[in-house]
Structures are given as C-alpha cells and as structure tokens.
Coordinates of C-alpha atoms in Angstrom, one line a residue:
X25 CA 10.3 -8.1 -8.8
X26 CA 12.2 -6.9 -11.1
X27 CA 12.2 -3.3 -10.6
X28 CA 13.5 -1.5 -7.8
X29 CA 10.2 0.6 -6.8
X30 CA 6.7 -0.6 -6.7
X31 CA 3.3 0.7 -6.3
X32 CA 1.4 -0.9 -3.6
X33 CA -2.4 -1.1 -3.6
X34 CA -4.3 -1.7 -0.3
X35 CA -8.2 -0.7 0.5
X36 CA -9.3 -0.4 3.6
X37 CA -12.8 0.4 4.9
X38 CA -12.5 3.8 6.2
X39 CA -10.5 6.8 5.7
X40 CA -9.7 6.7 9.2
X41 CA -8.8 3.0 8.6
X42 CA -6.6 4.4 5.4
X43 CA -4.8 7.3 6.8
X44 CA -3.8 5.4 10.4
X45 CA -2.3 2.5 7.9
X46 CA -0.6 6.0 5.4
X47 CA 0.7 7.8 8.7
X48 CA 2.9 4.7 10.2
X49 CA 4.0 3.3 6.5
X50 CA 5.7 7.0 6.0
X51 CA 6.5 7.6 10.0
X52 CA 8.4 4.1 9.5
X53 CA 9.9 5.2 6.0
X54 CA 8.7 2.6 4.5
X55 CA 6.8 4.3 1.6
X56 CA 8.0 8.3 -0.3
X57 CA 3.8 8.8 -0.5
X58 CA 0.7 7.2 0.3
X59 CA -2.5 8.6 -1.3
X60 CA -5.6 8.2 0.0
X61 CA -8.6 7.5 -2.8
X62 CA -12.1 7.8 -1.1
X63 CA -15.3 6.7 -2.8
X64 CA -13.9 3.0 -4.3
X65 CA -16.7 0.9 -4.7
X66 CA -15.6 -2.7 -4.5
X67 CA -17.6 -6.1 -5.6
X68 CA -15.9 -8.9 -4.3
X69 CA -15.8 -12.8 -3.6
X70 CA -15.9 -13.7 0.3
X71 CA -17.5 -16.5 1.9
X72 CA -18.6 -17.9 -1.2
X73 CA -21.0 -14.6 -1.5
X74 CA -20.7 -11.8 -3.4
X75 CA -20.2 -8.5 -1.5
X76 CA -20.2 -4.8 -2.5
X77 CA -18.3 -2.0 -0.1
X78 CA -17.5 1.2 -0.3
X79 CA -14.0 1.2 0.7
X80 CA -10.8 4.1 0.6
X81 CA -7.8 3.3 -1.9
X82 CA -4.3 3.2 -0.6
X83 CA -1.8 4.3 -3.4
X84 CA 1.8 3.5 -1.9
X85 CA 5.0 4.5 -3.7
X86 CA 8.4 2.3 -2.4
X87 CA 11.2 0.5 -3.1
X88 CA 10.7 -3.0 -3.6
X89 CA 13.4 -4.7 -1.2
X90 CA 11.0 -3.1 1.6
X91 CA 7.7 -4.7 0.8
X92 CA 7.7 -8.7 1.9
X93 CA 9.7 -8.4 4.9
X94 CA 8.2 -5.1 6.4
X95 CA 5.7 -2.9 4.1
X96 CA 3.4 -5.7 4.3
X97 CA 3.6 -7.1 8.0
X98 CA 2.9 -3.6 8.7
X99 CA -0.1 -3.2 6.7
X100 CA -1.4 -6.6 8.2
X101 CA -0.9 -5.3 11.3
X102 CA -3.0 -2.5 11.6
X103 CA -5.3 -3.5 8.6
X104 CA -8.9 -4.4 10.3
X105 CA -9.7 -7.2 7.5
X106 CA -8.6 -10.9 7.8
X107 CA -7.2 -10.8 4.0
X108 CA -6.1 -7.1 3.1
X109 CA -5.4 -6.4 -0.4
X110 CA -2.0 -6.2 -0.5
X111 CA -1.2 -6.1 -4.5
X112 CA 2.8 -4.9 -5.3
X113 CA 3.1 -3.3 -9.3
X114 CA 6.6 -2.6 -10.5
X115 CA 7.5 0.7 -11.6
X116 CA 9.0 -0.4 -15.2
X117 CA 9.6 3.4 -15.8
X118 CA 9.4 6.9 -14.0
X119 CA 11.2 10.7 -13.6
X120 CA 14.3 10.2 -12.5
X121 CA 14.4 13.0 -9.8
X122 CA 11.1 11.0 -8.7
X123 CA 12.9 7.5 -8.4
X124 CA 15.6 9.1 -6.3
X125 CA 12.9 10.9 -4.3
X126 CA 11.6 7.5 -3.3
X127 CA 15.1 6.5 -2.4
X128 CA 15.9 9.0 -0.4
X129 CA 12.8 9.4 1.6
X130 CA 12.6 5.3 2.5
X131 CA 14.7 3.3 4.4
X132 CA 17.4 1.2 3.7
X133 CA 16.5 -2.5 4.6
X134 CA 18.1 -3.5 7.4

C-alpha cells in the first residue's frame, strides 16, 4: 500500500459482535477510530448460494504498517465468521491534523 493510513472495512453480524472487535482494535492501538454502521444489509456468495444478512459495518481508521501483521490477526481472532471481510483502502488524501491524529493515537509496529 502505498499510503501510510488505510481504512479498514469489516462486517460482523451483531453490534455486540462489532463493538467487542472496535473495543480491543483501539485498547490494542491498533486503530485512531472504529465506527460502528448498524442496519447493512448484505447479499452475498457462500456455499455456492446466495445469502442476505443484516449485518453492523466496521469503519476502521490506521496506519497501514499495522494491518497484515496485527490489525487483521486480531479481527480474525475475535470475528465469529470463517471468512471476515477484511478489505484495507488507502487514504490517498486527508487533514493533516487528522493524519497525525492517527499517528499518534496507534502504535508503532514493533
């Protein structure tokens, strides 16, 4: 990735679900903000069927160095389905004072 801050997207099926995945990515520091977007309804391939869920949006805001190596083992790791969306879009341009927000409020990798 070329940028050096991403927006994560991961669903989940519950807010419960959503806000236990929000609460360790920004107790860890790996993410500045997670929002929560309730009411996604998603139509999806699985099995070879076509399935329809109501699901909760995960909006993550990061740096990019901490997404392959720890941003999304974490999400795996509490995420109930077998294959979470996990999708990573650069930032290509923001605030300034919000790029160094992010900066300061994730960690440094390790």
């Amino acid at each position: 990735m070329d940028s050096p801050y991403a927006v994560i997207y991961v669903t989940a099926p519950s807010a419960e679900e959503g806000q236990r995945i929000a609460q360790h990515l920004l107790q860890q520091r790996l993410a500045a903000c997670v929002n929560l977007i309730p009411g996604v309804r998603s139509y999806y391939w699985w099995q070879g069927q076509i399935q329809a869920d109501e699901e909760v949006l995960l909006v993550i805001k990061t740096r990019a160095e901490l997404i392959e190596n720890q941003l999304i083992p974490a999400v795996k790791a509490l995420h109930s389905y077998q294959v979470p969306e996990i999708i990573a879009l650069p930032i290509a341009q923001g605030s300034e004072d919000y790029l160094h927000w992010i900066d300061k409020e994730t960690r440094s990798e390790p």
